[in-house]
């Protein structure tokens, strides 16, 4: 093994560890601020390569309005799924799409893009 | 009292272009709005839709402008929802004044009429326009990429020709290629890099990440080889460039995206077609005048006129007139349905022969059409259990592929011969990134479900969610509630027995004349029978005078100078009509067949016996045979006695049945079958059978146009015959087959493609996958999955 092979191997192993840590292990949960307007729990979410915030805590029994503002044109985020509430909605680029529903039970529900790569969770308390 | 200002991501919203309208999204699925904030004594709350706000400072400005307006107690403006909530003193200012205040601040107020806002059928034109624009943009980027990639490819190929190689200076050519590739990367492929970067900031990785890293690596290596070839040579590496690879990958991936985008729009075509069915205008009669009114302005209680060939504007009840209405678009039933005074009509159906007036009973989101659309939309948003594995894989797919690609690079670099290790490592790295296609996995299930549920709606089969579809596929036994499914669920005359030697042709018009005056269901059955016979014989209806209804017994009247009585036995004995023993015998025979017997007397003498029973639908036998041919056992259940049940079962080819089942025991019969290890589909009318429908693995409610949203049923059948059951099960089987094919393909494609791209076959066969071929394969993989799903659009219901 020559020097360059040793360097490439070490860098490669380092990168592998970094990718694994970066995507799977590092904490990256951003909680949401919920505002209440006329009894509706509202949360503004920006969609840009992911959802920020990506953890949303709401109370059950009160209507929820999630305002998704899609700040990109990339096709990966064009659909929004909230399967536990039977919601599949197209998000228009550079526009706010409001999604309304009534969480009746407590629990943690996932919302994702059409391909299940971008994810966020809705925590109903 | 002030409502807290919602947190607004200001940086993001400031890049918002000026909006002309407020949101046009579909309204919430019945999310009741909570109680408004308790108003201060004497104040009122108004909500205005504000137009033209582009950033947080705009919303602050509007909020301040409103707060300073005299009469306003407090104002809150939400930028994201583009709404202002204002508490004001009605004595000092009104809605118009608030509007003026907003307009003075330089913004607009969009007044949405509630009818429009509540209409799910209003297609989102803005969303469609943006989608169309995005598609055009994508096509343009693809065209640029293709044009340049062809030139780059051509020039690179020329260099393989020795005669050219000696004449053209390599470094100069590399700079030319660089200049040609840059626009492909920066214009056509820009989205991949932007999206990958955005994802990186969120610690998410998508398809775009793979493409960006793959093409980025190939490009950067080529760039270095172009700028500092000397350094490469010093280290014993040929300064090769991969511009052709970079440009071609981007062009091919974009081709895939263009095809995918086209195909994807077709998956939702069925629901768009449903929405498009709604009438645009209605001919409303107001103040004695007919006028054409836009559908949004039609109100409950309006009187609407429908002429032959016109669409029925919305749901209602016929006031006058009769006609045949084509309801196939809602129910899948191809034959027009006869409608008369008092019958329900539904929006979007087509009036065929006559004219009629109806009173509007439902508008907008309440209509049958809107409910169907909502149900299909919800089904398309639901998650299929079969998808679980694919979802789990998708969630970790991209980072894992990146790790495989890195490992590929290291392994090639460490084990390939020194002279070729850099190009081999690089090619392997890029090929792995490019061939991986998480999209195929992501598209496999939902696209098939979208096409399948849409197709179902076209045939009057409304599938509640993807889970119902999966359950329907597995059904081994169909349990039918006899009444209303196998049979019509309404009485019809089955026997007409003259007892005085007279002919039916003479007797029937007399009896029908009496029964025409009655509203009893049995009387209606007699009238229908007489009309059918009379129409064949060409007789004209007679009129009855001195009509009298005897409650619980029957009716009597004078027709053609003769006193006629028609009813049960008690009616006759009360009127001292004596039955002969032969008549008694004939009646007993009818009764033994579980038929209701009507006795007719003319002038004090028994003239005829009429047997009335629930009759089997003509389509039942064929539908049951179709189910049996699919390997499904059909079981019947009824409250009738053993004898009657056996007779009906025999008539329609059913071998196993439960007789004398009390309504409360229906669910336990389902359990009984389930205990035998069967997957049971229960078919019922959805109202009386709710517990049985819920107990079954899958409940199919035969709506017959009553209520679309039947909670207990996984599937609602709009058609009122068993054909819908056949279609539902057949369609679910086909949809599930498509999903399985898609998932199989997507998994196999990735599990074979990635190792091949990594060069696993190289040691044995010398095969290496060119990254360009990888890009072609990847572009085709997601399109193949989509195309397979779209094949379901050609689904034909079994006749």
XYZ file of N, CA and C in Angstrom, chain B residues 498-712:
645
model
N -106.225 -14.983 -11.298
C -107.656 -14.669 -11.368
C -108.440 -15.851 -10.788
N -109.444 -15.541 -10.011
C -110.193 -16.638 -9.365
C -111.624 -16.736 -9.871
N -112.051 -15.764 -10.674
C -113.432 -15.801 -11.156
C -113.507 -16.073 -12.652
N -112.396 -16.569 -13.214
C -112.417 -16.911 -14.629
C -112.175 -15.716 -15.550
N -111.998 -14.549 -14.982
C -111.752 -13.355 -15.794
C -110.291 -13.348 -16.260
N -109.970 -12.495 -17.246
C -108.581 -12.432 -17.721
C -107.819 -11.322 -17.001
N -106.513 -11.513 -16.835
C -105.701 -10.454 -16.215
C -105.811 -9.141 -16.986
N -105.906 -9.230 -18.311
C -105.968 -8.015 -19.137
C -107.187 -7.171 -18.772
N -108.238 -7.813 -18.343
C -109.439 -7.078 -17.956
C -109.351 -6.602 -16.497
N -108.821 -7.462 -15.666
C -108.789 -7.168 -14.226
C -107.752 -6.117 -13.849
N -106.580 -6.234 -14.435
C -105.471 -5.379 -14.000
C -105.750 -3.881 -14.088
N -106.311 -3.398 -15.219
C -106.582 -1.952 -15.279
C -107.530 -1.485 -14.174
N -108.489 -2.321 -13.814
C -109.442 -1.971 -12.748
C -108.715 -1.831 -11.412
N -107.859 -2.845 -11.108
C -107.149 -2.839 -9.835
C -106.120 -1.707 -9.774
N -105.447 -1.506 -10.906
C -104.424 -0.468 -10.941
C -105.040 0.897 -10.695
N -106.263 1.098 -11.203
C -106.927 2.392 -11.030
C -107.118 2.698 -9.546
N -107.430 1.654 -8.758
C -107.592 1.838 -7.311
C -106.232 2.133 -6.678
N -105.265 1.275 -7.015
C -103.959 1.363 -6.360
C -103.198 2.633 -6.714
N -103.502 3.191 -7.875
C -102.844 4.436 -8.273
C -103.093 5.544 -7.249
N -104.235 5.450 -6.567
C -104.599 6.480 -5.596
C -103.893 6.263 -4.260
N -103.374 5.071 -4.075
C -102.768 4.729 -2.790
C -101.264 5.009 -2.808
N -100.707 5.206 -1.618
C -99.254 5.451 -1.547
C -98.511 4.289 -0.924
N -99.218 3.199 -0.670
C -98.599 2.042 -0.027
C -97.595 1.356 -0.965
N -96.448 0.899 -0.442
C -95.461 0.235 -1.307
C -96.032 -0.952 -2.068
N -96.959 -1.698 -1.422
C -97.560 -2.839 -2.115
C -98.418 -2.364 -3.280
N -99.113 -1.242 -3.060
C -99.947 -0.672 -4.123
C -99.079 -0.241 -5.297
N -97.927 0.339 -4.967
C -97.006 0.761 -6.030
C -96.551 -0.434 -6.854
N -96.326 -1.555 -6.154
C -95.901 -2.765 -6.857
C -96.983 -3.215 -7.841
N -98.240 -3.128 -7.408
C -99.356 -3.524 -8.284
C -99.438 -2.597 -9.496
N -99.286 -1.301 -9.240
C -99.365 -0.326 -10.333
C -98.254 -0.583 -11.351
N -97.039 -0.820 -10.814
C -95.901 -1.079 -11.722
C -96.176 -2.307 -12.583
N -96.709 -3.343 -11.943
C -96.994 -4.582 -12.661
C -98.053 -4.347 -13.724
N -99.106 -3.651 -13.319
C -100.196 -3.380 -14.257
C -99.726 -2.517 -15.422
N -98.911 -1.524 -15.091
C -98.381 -0.641 -16.144
C -97.546 -1.427 -17.138
N -96.720 -2.327 -16.586
C -95.853 -3.113 -17.460
C -96.691 -4.005 -18.362
N -97.719 -4.655 -17.789
C -98.605 -5.514 -18.573
C -99.428 -4.684 -19.545
N -99.931 -3.564 -19.028
C -100.794 -2.694 -19.839
C -100.048 -2.098 -21.017
N -98.782 -1.727 -20.762
C -97.987 -1.139 -21.845
C -97.835 -2.145 -22.967
N -97.694 -3.442 -22.554
C -97.548 -4.480 -23.565
C -98.847 -4.666 -24.347
N -99.956 -4.541 -23.628
C -101.242 -4.761 -24.283
C -101.798 -3.485 -24.913
N -101.247 -2.364 -24.569
C -101.680 -1.104 -25.162
C -102.992 -0.583 -24.599
N -103.327 -0.948 -23.359
C -104.575 -0.454 -22.765
C -104.362 0.918 -22.143
N -105.451 1.684 -22.050
C -105.351 3.005 -21.425
C -105.791 2.898 -19.965
N -105.133 3.645 -19.067
C -105.478 3.571 -17.653
C -106.911 4.064 -17.399
N -107.590 3.449 -16.442
C -108.944 3.865 -16.047
C -108.837 4.802 -14.853
N -109.941 5.507 -14.541
C -109.918 6.366 -13.358
C -110.846 5.806 -12.291
N -110.443 6.029 -11.049
C -111.209 5.533 -9.910
C -111.917 6.693 -9.225
N -113.121 6.425 -8.734
C -113.825 7.435 -7.936
C -114.144 6.835 -6.578
N -114.515 7.686 -5.645
C -114.875 7.272 -4.284
C -113.790 6.421 -3.653
N -112.530 6.834 -3.830
C -111.408 6.094 -3.265
C -111.420 6.183 -1.750
N -111.143 5.038 -1.109
C -111.020 5.042 0.336
C -109.893 4.113 0.764
N -109.017 4.638 1.641
C -107.942 3.800 2.154
C -108.369 3.236 3.497
N -108.216 1.918 3.685
C -108.506 1.279 4.971
C -107.167 0.981 5.620
N -106.880 1.715 6.674
C -105.542 1.618 7.245
C -105.206 0.210 7.704
N -104.050 -0.267 7.291
C -103.595 -1.589 7.685
C -104.323 -2.713 6.992
N -105.242 -2.400 6.095
C -106.019 -3.446 5.444
C -105.959 -3.360 3.926
N -105.976 -2.119 3.382
C -105.974 -2.009 1.928
C -106.717 -0.771 1.484
N -107.369 -0.889 0.310
C -108.067 0.280 -0.233
C -109.253 -0.179 -1.046
N -110.173 0.775 -1.300
C -111.322 0.464 -2.144
C -111.704 1.685 -2.960
N -112.373 1.445 -4.075
C -112.832 2.562 -4.914
C -113.830 2.023 -5.922
N -114.462 2.947 -6.640
C -115.375 2.547 -7.704
C -114.707 2.847 -9.042
N -114.606 1.809 -9.875
C -114.001 1.982 -11.185
C -114.950 1.396 -12.214
N -115.214 2.210 -13.229
C -116.054 1.699 -14.300
C -117.402 1.188 -13.749
N -117.900 1.846 -12.717
C -119.181 1.459 -12.144
C -119.136 0.248 -11.234
N -117.968 -0.321 -11.002
C -117.885 -1.503 -10.151
C -117.151 -1.175 -8.852
N -117.646 -1.711 -7.749
C -117.014 -1.471 -6.451
C -115.872 -2.466 -6.276
N -114.702 -1.924 -6.064
C -113.517 -2.784 -5.980
C -112.865 -2.644 -4.617
N -112.473 -3.807 -4.087
C -111.736 -3.829 -2.823
C -110.408 -4.536 -3.079
N -109.343 -4.007 -2.505
C -108.042 -4.630 -2.714
C -107.227 -4.489 -1.435
N -106.915 -5.635 -0.826
C -106.175 -5.547 0.432
C -105.954 -6.916 1.018
N -105.777 -6.974 2.347
C -105.516 -8.271 2.967
C -106.822 -9.006 3.260
N -106.690 -10.133 3.873
C -107.832 -10.994 4.088
C -108.864 -10.348 5.014
N -108.339 -9.593 5.963
C -109.221 -8.960 6.932
C -110.171 -7.993 6.245
N -109.634 -7.280 5.242
C -110.455 -6.321 4.517
C -111.651 -7.015 3.871
N -111.351 -8.215 3.318
C -112.428 -8.945 2.659
C -113.456 -9.477 3.664
N -112.949 -10.065 4.751
C -113.903 -10.633 5.717
C -114.730 -9.530 6.376
N -114.122 -8.371 6.591
C -114.878 -7.240 7.148
C -116.012 -6.820 6.229
N -115.743 -7.016 4.908
C -116.767 -6.646 3.937
C -117.606 -7.849 3.485
N -117.512 -8.928 4.287
C -118.341 -10.121 4.050
C -118.129 -10.761 2.683
N -116.887 -10.696 2.237
C -116.569 -11.408 1.006
C -116.101 -12.808 1.396
N -116.732 -13.821 0.792
C -116.426 -15.202 1.159
C -115.393 -15.778 0.184
N -114.433 -16.559 0.759
C -113.429 -17.187 -0.077
C -113.793 -18.638 -0.319
N -113.667 -19.051 -1.576
C -113.916 -20.459 -1.884
C -112.726 -21.276 -1.413
N -112.898 -22.573 -1.313
C -111.809 -23.414 -0.814
C -110.651 -23.418 -1.808
N -110.961 -23.327 -3.127
C -109.870 -23.291 -4.120
C -109.028 -22.032 -3.947
N -109.737 -20.936 -3.684
C -109.028 -19.680 -3.484
C -108.151 -19.766 -2.246
N -108.733 -20.387 -1.195
C -107.970 -20.561 0.050
C -106.691 -21.338 -0.223
N -106.809 -22.363 -1.042
C -105.673 -23.220 -1.348
C -104.583 -22.457 -2.114
N -105.047 -21.677 -3.113
C -104.099 -20.885 -3.921
C -103.366 -19.884 -3.031
N -104.118 -19.281 -2.099
C -103.513 -18.299 -1.194
C -102.481 -18.976 -0.300
N -102.839 -20.165 0.202
C -101.925 -20.893 1.090
C -100.629 -21.233 0.368
N -100.770 -21.562 -0.911
C -99.569 -21.913 -1.683
C -98.629 -20.715 -1.840
N -99.248 -19.549 -2.109
C -98.439 -18.328 -2.234
C -97.767 -17.998 -0.909
N -98.546 -18.163 0.161
C -97.996 -17.853 1.486
C -96.824 -18.773 1.829
N -96.918 -20.017 1.386
C -95.855 -20.970 1.693
C -94.557 -20.580 0.980
N -94.688 -19.807 -0.079
C -93.480 -19.356 -0.790
C -92.972 -18.034 -0.232
N -93.446 -17.713 0.977
C -93.031 -16.484 1.664
C -93.433 -15.240 0.891
N -94.566 -15.344 0.206
C -95.052 -14.179 -0.526
C -96.174 -13.510 0.245
N -96.312 -12.242 0.049
C -97.436 -11.520 0.630
C -98.596 -11.649 -0.350
N -99.775 -11.929 0.186
C -100.920 -12.129 -0.716
C -101.899 -10.968 -0.590
N -102.232 -10.397 -1.754
C -103.264 -9.360 -1.804
C -104.531 -9.989 -2.387
N -105.672 -9.661 -1.773
C -106.948 -10.205 -2.264
C -107.711 -9.089 -2.955
N -108.236 -9.390 -4.154
C -109.024 -8.392 -4.885
C -110.468 -8.882 -4.990
N -111.419 -7.990 -4.655
C -112.836 -8.345 -4.791
C -113.518 -7.322 -5.683
N -114.332 -7.832 -6.604
C -115.107 -6.931 -7.462
C -116.578 -7.231 -7.231
N -117.320 -6.203 -6.879
C -118.741 -6.363 -6.640
C -119.048 -7.405 -5.572
N -118.202 -7.514 -4.535
C -118.470 -8.423 -3.429
C -118.005 -9.845 -3.642
N -117.360 -10.119 -4.796
C -116.852 -11.462 -5.048
C -115.352 -11.423 -5.286
N -114.661 -12.458 -4.772
C -113.207 -12.500 -4.975
C -112.919 -12.642 -6.463
N -112.058 -11.777 -6.994
C -111.762 -11.810 -8.422
C -110.348 -12.288 -8.706
N -109.409 -11.983 -7.752
C -108.014 -12.372 -8.026
C -107.189 -12.377 -6.760
N -106.090 -13.153 -6.823
C -105.084 -13.132 -5.763
C -103.792 -12.587 -6.379
N -103.133 -11.759 -5.598
C -101.872 -11.221 -6.114
C -100.754 -11.577 -5.138
N -99.751 -12.273 -5.672
C -98.588 -12.607 -4.837
C -97.519 -11.541 -5.014
N -97.067 -10.987 -3.877
C -96.045 -9.937 -3.937
C -94.827 -10.403 -3.155
N -93.655 -10.211 -3.722
C -92.422 -10.598 -3.026
C -91.258 -9.733 -3.498
N -90.233 -9.772 -2.698
C -88.997 -9.106 -3.080
C -88.392 -9.955 -4.196
N -87.972 -9.341 -5.284
C -87.486 -10.138 -6.409
C -85.982 -10.028 -6.583
N -85.443 -11.074 -7.185
C -84.001 -11.127 -7.425
C -83.665 -10.208 -8.599
N -82.599 -9.445 -8.430
C -82.160 -8.584 -9.534
C -81.660 -9.448 -10.690
N -81.852 -8.952 -11.899
C -81.414 -9.734 -13.068
C -79.907 -9.929 -13.042
N -79.193 -8.928 -12.519
C -77.727 -8.972 -12.607
C -77.100 -9.853 -11.531
N -77.908 -10.270 -10.521
C -77.316 -10.978 -9.383
C -76.643 -12.284 -9.781
N -77.310 -13.072 -10.613
C -76.776 -14.382 -10.980
C -75.413 -14.227 -11.657
N -75.340 -13.325 -12.638
C -74.083 -13.144 -13.374
C -72.973 -12.672 -12.441
N -73.324 -11.755 -11.529
C -72.303 -11.218 -10.626
C -71.787 -12.304 -9.689
N -72.711 -13.118 -9.174
C -72.296 -14.184 -8.254
C -71.448 -15.209 -8.992
N -71.834 -15.508 -10.232
C -71.029 -16.447 -11.017
C -69.632 -15.893 -11.273
N -69.564 -14.566 -11.529
C -68.252 -13.956 -11.784
C -67.364 -14.058 -10.550
N -67.964 -13.857 -9.363
C -67.191 -13.964 -8.126
C -66.705 -15.391 -7.926
N -67.619 -16.345 -8.168
C -67.255 -17.753 -7.985
C -66.160 -18.156 -8.966
N -66.217 -17.582 -10.175
C -65.194 -17.893 -11.169
C -63.832 -17.369 -10.724
N -63.842 -16.329 -9.894
C -62.584 -15.792 -9.372
C -62.117 -16.552 -8.136
N -62.783 -17.646 -7.838
C -62.363 -18.459 -6.701
C -62.861 -17.964 -5.360
N -63.914 -17.169 -5.383
C -64.444 -16.642 -4.130
C -65.733 -17.378 -3.776
N -65.855 -17.804 -2.535
C -67.102 -18.439 -2.140
C -68.126 -17.369 -1.763
N -69.326 -17.510 -2.291
C -70.363 -16.540 -2.004
C -71.356 -17.171 -1.023
N -71.568 -16.493 0.088
C -72.473 -16.989 1.126
C -73.577 -15.962 1.319
N -74.819 -16.469 1.509
C -75.944 -15.554 1.661
C -76.464 -15.598 3.087
N -77.000 -14.478 3.542
C -77.591 -14.447 4.882
C -78.898 -13.671 4.781
N -79.912 -14.170 5.484
C -81.214 -13.521 5.372
C -82.060 -13.776 6.630
N -83.018 -12.921 6.841
C -83.940 -13.109 7.947
C -85.085 -14.043 7.569
N -85.186 -14.384 6.280
C -86.269 -15.250 5.795
C -86.129 -16.663 6.350
N -87.236 -17.426 6.207
C -87.170 -18.807 6.668
C -86.340 -19.673 5.732
N -86.001 -20.836 6.220
C -85.126 -21.770 5.522
C -85.557 -21.997 4.073
N -86.899 -22.214 3.920
C -87.447 -22.566 2.613
C -87.232 -21.447 1.595
N -87.591 -20.232 1.973
C -87.443 -19.086 1.085
C -85.973 -18.847 0.772
N -85.152 -18.932 1.816
C -83.727 -18.700 1.628
C -83.155 -19.700 0.632
N -83.541 -20.962 0.794
C -83.037 -22.007 -0.090
C -83.436 -21.740 -1.537
N -84.657 -21.225 -1.686
C -85.167 -20.975 -3.030
C -84.346 -19.874 -3.724
N -84.144 -18.782 -2.994
C -83.374 -17.669 -3.569
C -81.941 -18.113 -3.848
N -81.359 -18.832 -2.875
C -79.977 -19.284 -3.031
C -79.839 -20.133 -4.287
N -80.808 -21.008 -4.495
C -80.758 -21.884 -5.658
C -80.859 -21.066 -6.955
N -81.727 -20.081 -6.893
C -81.959 -19.235 -8.058
C -80.688 -18.536 -8.532
N -79.834 -18.139 -7.590
C -78.641 -17.380 -7.966
C -77.353 -18.198 -7.838
N -77.508 -19.501 -7.602
C -76.332 -20.371 -7.600
C -75.487 -20.293 -6.346
N -76.115 -19.949 -5.219
C -75.365 -19.920 -3.956
C -75.560 -21.242 -3.222
N -74.456 -21.838 -2.746
C -74.542 -23.151 -2.113
C -74.707 -23.051 -0.604
N -74.118 -22.026 -0.014
C -74.167 -21.938 1.439
C -74.917 -20.685 1.849
N -75.845 -20.849 2.818
C -76.586 -19.666 3.265
C -76.979 -19.795 4.721
N -77.203 -18.642 5.349
C -77.716 -18.608 6.712
C -79.135 -18.059 6.652
N -80.134 -18.823 7.146
C -81.511 -18.333 7.141
C -81.914 -17.933 8.553
N -83.013 -17.205 8.631
C -83.575 -16.776 9.916
C -82.534 -16.098 10.809
N -81.732 -15.255 10.194
C -80.729 -14.503 10.958
C -81.373 -13.209 11.439
N -81.360 -13.018 12.750
C -81.908 -11.772 13.295
C -80.927 -10.638 12.992
N -81.448 -9.429 12.817
C -80.557 -8.315 12.495
C -79.373 -8.205 13.457
N -79.621 -8.471 14.739
C -78.552 -8.324 15.731
C -77.485 -9.395 15.589
N -77.814 -10.490 14.887
C -76.869 -11.605 14.793
C -76.014 -11.572 13.534
N -76.222 -10.547 12.730
C -75.497 -10.515 11.452
C -73.991 -10.498 11.666
N -73.554 -9.674 12.632
C -72.112 -9.571 12.871
C -71.530 -10.897 13.338
N -72.326 -11.655 14.115
C -71.770 -12.917 14.616
C -71.646 -13.951 13.502
N -72.483 -13.830 12.469
C -72.338 -14.728 11.316
C -71.019 -14.433 10.600
N -70.671 -13.136 10.530
C -69.386 -12.765 9.932
C -68.261 -13.400 10.729
N -68.365 -13.298 12.061
C -67.344 -13.874 12.945
C -67.223 -15.376 12.717
N -68.390 -16.016 12.554
C -68.409 -17.456 12.340
C -67.561 -17.836 11.118
N -67.766 -17.070 10.050
C -67.006 -17.357 8.827
C -65.523 -17.056 9.030
N -65.245 -15.971 9.753
C -63.843 -15.615 9.990
C -63.146 -16.694 10.816
N -63.922 -17.299 11.736
C -63.351 -18.349 12.579
C -62.940 -19.555 11.739
N -63.543 -19.674 10.560
C -63.166 -20.780 9.672
C -61.902 -20.432 8.889
N -61.316 -19.305 9.218
C -60.077 -18.911 8.542
C -60.299 -18.187 7.230
N -61.518 -17.699 7.050
C -61.785 -17.000 5.788
C -61.558 -15.500 5.937
N -61.182 -14.860 4.828
C -61.135 -13.403 4.789
C -62.477 -12.970 4.201
N -63.283 -12.326 5.031
C -64.674 -12.107 4.675
C -64.946 -10.675 4.222
N -65.597 -10.590 3.074
C -66.124 -9.306 2.625
C -67.621 -9.334 2.867
N -68.121 -8.353 3.591
C -69.553 -8.311 3.877
C -70.180 -7.250 2.975
N -71.263 -7.657 2.303
C -71.946 -6.710 1.439
C -73.320 -6.414 2.033
N -73.582 -5.151 2.319
C -74.867 -4.799 2.898
C -75.304 -3.419 2.468
N -76.402 -2.967 3.028
C -76.899 -1.664 2.609
C -76.266 -0.512 3.399
N -75.429 -0.841 4.361
C -74.669 0.201 5.031
C -75.386 0.861 6.186
N -76.680 0.639 6.307
C -77.404 1.287 7.399
C -77.730 0.249 8.468
N -78.490 -0.783 8.068
C -78.854 -1.827 9.032
C -77.709 -2.786 9.310
N -76.759 -2.802 8.376
C -75.713 -3.809 8.484
C -74.430 -3.265 9.068
N -74.464 -2.050 9.600
C -73.222 -1.399 10.027
C -72.338 -2.280 10.922
N -72.887 -2.951 11.955
C -72.005 -3.771 12.789
C -71.366 -4.922 12.016
N -72.120 -5.536 11.128
C -71.581 -6.643 10.338
C -70.523 -6.134 9.379
N -70.774 -4.957 8.797
C -69.795 -4.377 7.877
C -68.496 -4.087 8.613
N -68.630 -3.598 9.842
C -67.440 -3.251 10.617
C -66.692 -4.504 11.058
N -67.426 -5.569 11.357
C -66.810 -6.813 11.814
C -66.040 -7.503 10.684
N -66.533 -7.362 9.461
C -65.925 -8.060 8.334
C -64.520 -7.515 8.078
N -63.709 -8.318 7.375
C -62.377 -7.846 7.019
C -62.479 -6.634 6.107
N -63.479 -6.687 5.246
C -63.748 -5.508 4.427
C -65.258 -5.391 4.252
N -65.798 -4.219 4.516
C -67.221 -3.993 4.360
C -67.497 -3.279 3.052
N -68.466 -3.782 2.300
C -68.877 -3.094 1.080
C -70.325 -2.647 1.256
N -70.529 -1.344 1.257
C -71.877 -0.827 1.439
C -72.461 -0.483 0.084
N -73.647 -1.021 -0.185
C -74.310 -0.678 -1.437
C -75.096 0.588 -1.203
N -74.572 1.679 -1.678
C -75.152 2.983 -1.381
C -76.471 3.198 -2.084
N -76.496 2.868 -3.348
C -77.680 3.169 -4.138
C -77.989 4.648 -4.074
N -76.957 5.445 -3.942
C -77.141 6.891 -3.989
C -77.656 7.506 -2.717
N -77.561 6.822 -1.569
C -78.022 7.462 -0.336
C -76.927 8.306 0.298
N -75.966 7.643 0.915
C -74.919 8.410 1.552
C -73.571 7.853 1.152
N -72.759 8.728 0.592
C -71.475 8.278 0.080
C -70.523 7.909 1.204
N -70.518 8.743 2.217
C -69.511 8.580 3.255
C -70.004 7.635 4.331
N -70.017 6.370 4.029
C -70.478 5.409 5.017
C -69.314 4.951 5.863
N -69.391 5.285 7.122
C -68.257 5.096 8.024
C -67.823 3.643 8.150
N -68.804 2.753 8.255
C -68.467 1.366 8.577
C -67.859 0.632 7.393
